[in-house]
Short mmCIF file of C-alpha atoms in Angstrom, two decimals:
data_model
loop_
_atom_site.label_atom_id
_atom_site.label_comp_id
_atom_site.label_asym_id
_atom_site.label_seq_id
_atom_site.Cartn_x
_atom_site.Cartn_y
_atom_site.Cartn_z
CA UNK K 1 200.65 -33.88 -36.06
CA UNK K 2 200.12 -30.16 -36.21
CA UNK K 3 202.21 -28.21 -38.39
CA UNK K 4 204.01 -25.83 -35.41
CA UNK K 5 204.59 -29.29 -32.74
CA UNK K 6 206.49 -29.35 -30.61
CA UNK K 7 205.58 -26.19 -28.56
CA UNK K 8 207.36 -25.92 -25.61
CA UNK K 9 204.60 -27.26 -23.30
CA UNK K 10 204.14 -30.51 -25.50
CA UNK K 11 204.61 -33.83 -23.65
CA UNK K 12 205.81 -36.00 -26.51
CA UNK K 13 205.34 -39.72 -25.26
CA UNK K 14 207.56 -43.10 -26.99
CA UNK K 15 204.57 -44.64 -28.79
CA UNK K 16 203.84 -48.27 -26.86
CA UNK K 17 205.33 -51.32 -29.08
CA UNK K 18 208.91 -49.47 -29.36
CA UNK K 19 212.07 -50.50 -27.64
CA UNK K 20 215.21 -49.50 -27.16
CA UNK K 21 218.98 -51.56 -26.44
CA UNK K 22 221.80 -49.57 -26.22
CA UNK K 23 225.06 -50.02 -28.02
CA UNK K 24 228.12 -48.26 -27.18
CA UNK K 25 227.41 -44.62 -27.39
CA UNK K 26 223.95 -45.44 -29.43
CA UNK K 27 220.50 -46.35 -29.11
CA UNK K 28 218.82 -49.18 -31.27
CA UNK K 29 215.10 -48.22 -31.70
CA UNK K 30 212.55 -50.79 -32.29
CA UNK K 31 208.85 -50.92 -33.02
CA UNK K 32 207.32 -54.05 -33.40
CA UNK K 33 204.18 -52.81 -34.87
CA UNK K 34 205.62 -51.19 -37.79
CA UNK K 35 208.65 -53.31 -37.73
CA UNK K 36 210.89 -50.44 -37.94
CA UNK K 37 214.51 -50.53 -36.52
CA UNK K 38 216.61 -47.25 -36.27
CA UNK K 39 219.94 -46.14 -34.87
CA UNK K 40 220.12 -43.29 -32.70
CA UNK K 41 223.23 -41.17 -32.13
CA UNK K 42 223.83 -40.06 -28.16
CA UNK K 43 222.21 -36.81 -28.45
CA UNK K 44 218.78 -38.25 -30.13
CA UNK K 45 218.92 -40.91 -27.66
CA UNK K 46 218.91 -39.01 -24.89
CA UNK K 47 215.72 -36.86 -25.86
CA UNK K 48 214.32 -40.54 -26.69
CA UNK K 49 214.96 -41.45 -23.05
CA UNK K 50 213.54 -37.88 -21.88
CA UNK K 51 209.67 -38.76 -24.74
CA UNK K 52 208.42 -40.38 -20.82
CA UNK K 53 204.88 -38.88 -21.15
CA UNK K 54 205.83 -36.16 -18.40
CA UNK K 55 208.87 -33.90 -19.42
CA UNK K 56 208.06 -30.58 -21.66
CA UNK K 57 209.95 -29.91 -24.42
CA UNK K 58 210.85 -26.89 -22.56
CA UNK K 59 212.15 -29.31 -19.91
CA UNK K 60 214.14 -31.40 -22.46
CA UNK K 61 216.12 -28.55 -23.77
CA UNK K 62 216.67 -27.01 -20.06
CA UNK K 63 218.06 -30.45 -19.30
CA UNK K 64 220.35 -31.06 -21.92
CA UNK K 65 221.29 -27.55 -21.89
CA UNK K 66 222.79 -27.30 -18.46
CA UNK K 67 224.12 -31.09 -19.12
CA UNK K 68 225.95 -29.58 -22.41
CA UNK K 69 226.28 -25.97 -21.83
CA UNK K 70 229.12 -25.49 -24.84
CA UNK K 71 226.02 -26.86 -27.16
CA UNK K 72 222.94 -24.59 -25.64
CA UNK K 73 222.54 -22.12 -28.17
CA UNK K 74 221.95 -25.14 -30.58
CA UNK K 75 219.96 -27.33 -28.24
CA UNK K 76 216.31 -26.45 -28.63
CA UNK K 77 216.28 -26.74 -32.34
CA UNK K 78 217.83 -30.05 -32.36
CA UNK K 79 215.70 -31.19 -29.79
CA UNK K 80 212.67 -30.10 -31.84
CA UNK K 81 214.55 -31.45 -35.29
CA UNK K 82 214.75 -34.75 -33.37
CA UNK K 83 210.83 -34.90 -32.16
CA UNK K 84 209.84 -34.09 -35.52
CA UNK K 85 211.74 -37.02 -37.19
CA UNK K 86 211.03 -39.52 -34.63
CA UNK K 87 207.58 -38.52 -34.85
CA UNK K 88 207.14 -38.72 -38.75
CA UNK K 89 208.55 -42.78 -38.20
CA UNK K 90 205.54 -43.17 -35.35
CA UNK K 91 208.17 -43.55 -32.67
CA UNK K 92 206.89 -40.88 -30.61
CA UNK K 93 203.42 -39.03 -30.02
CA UNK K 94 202.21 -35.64 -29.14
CA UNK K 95 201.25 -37.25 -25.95
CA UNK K 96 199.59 -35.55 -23.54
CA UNK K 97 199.33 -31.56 -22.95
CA UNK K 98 201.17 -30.17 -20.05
CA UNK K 99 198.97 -29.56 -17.18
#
């Protein structure tokens, strides 16, 4: 994983063998190759949900940024934060570059 990722053209992808099951107002997270489970809040759920192979980062953080408009100014780093994390358990890949 390169140092700067993820630029706002990455395509970060869920890495195959993970799940998901939601619970209330979280996200269970599990890979059965690494046998990992992990509990996601809402907000690191829903940029979970958005690692399809096709949305931008740029795209993630427009998205959640006109869904939670009193939380933009804070949105792209936390997005980024949250790729970075899930990445570094081998949830979620660079993926694909944008086209």
């Amino acid at each position: 994983m390169e140092a700067s990722w993820p630029e706002a053209d990455s395509v970060p992808l869920r890495r195959e063998g993970a799940s998901a099951v939601e619970l209330d107002d979280n996200l269970a997270v599990y890979d059965d190759v690494g046998q990992l489970m992990i509990l996601l809040n809402s907000s690191a759920g829903e940029v979970w949900n958005l690692c399809d192979g096709s949305t931008t980062v740029a795209a993630m953080i427009r998205e959640l940024a006109e869904k939670y408009p009193d939380q933009a100014s804070v949105i792209g780093d936390d997005v980024r934060e949250t790729l970075r994390k899930l990445a570094e358990l081998g949830l979620v890949d660079q993926g694909p570059e944008a086209l």
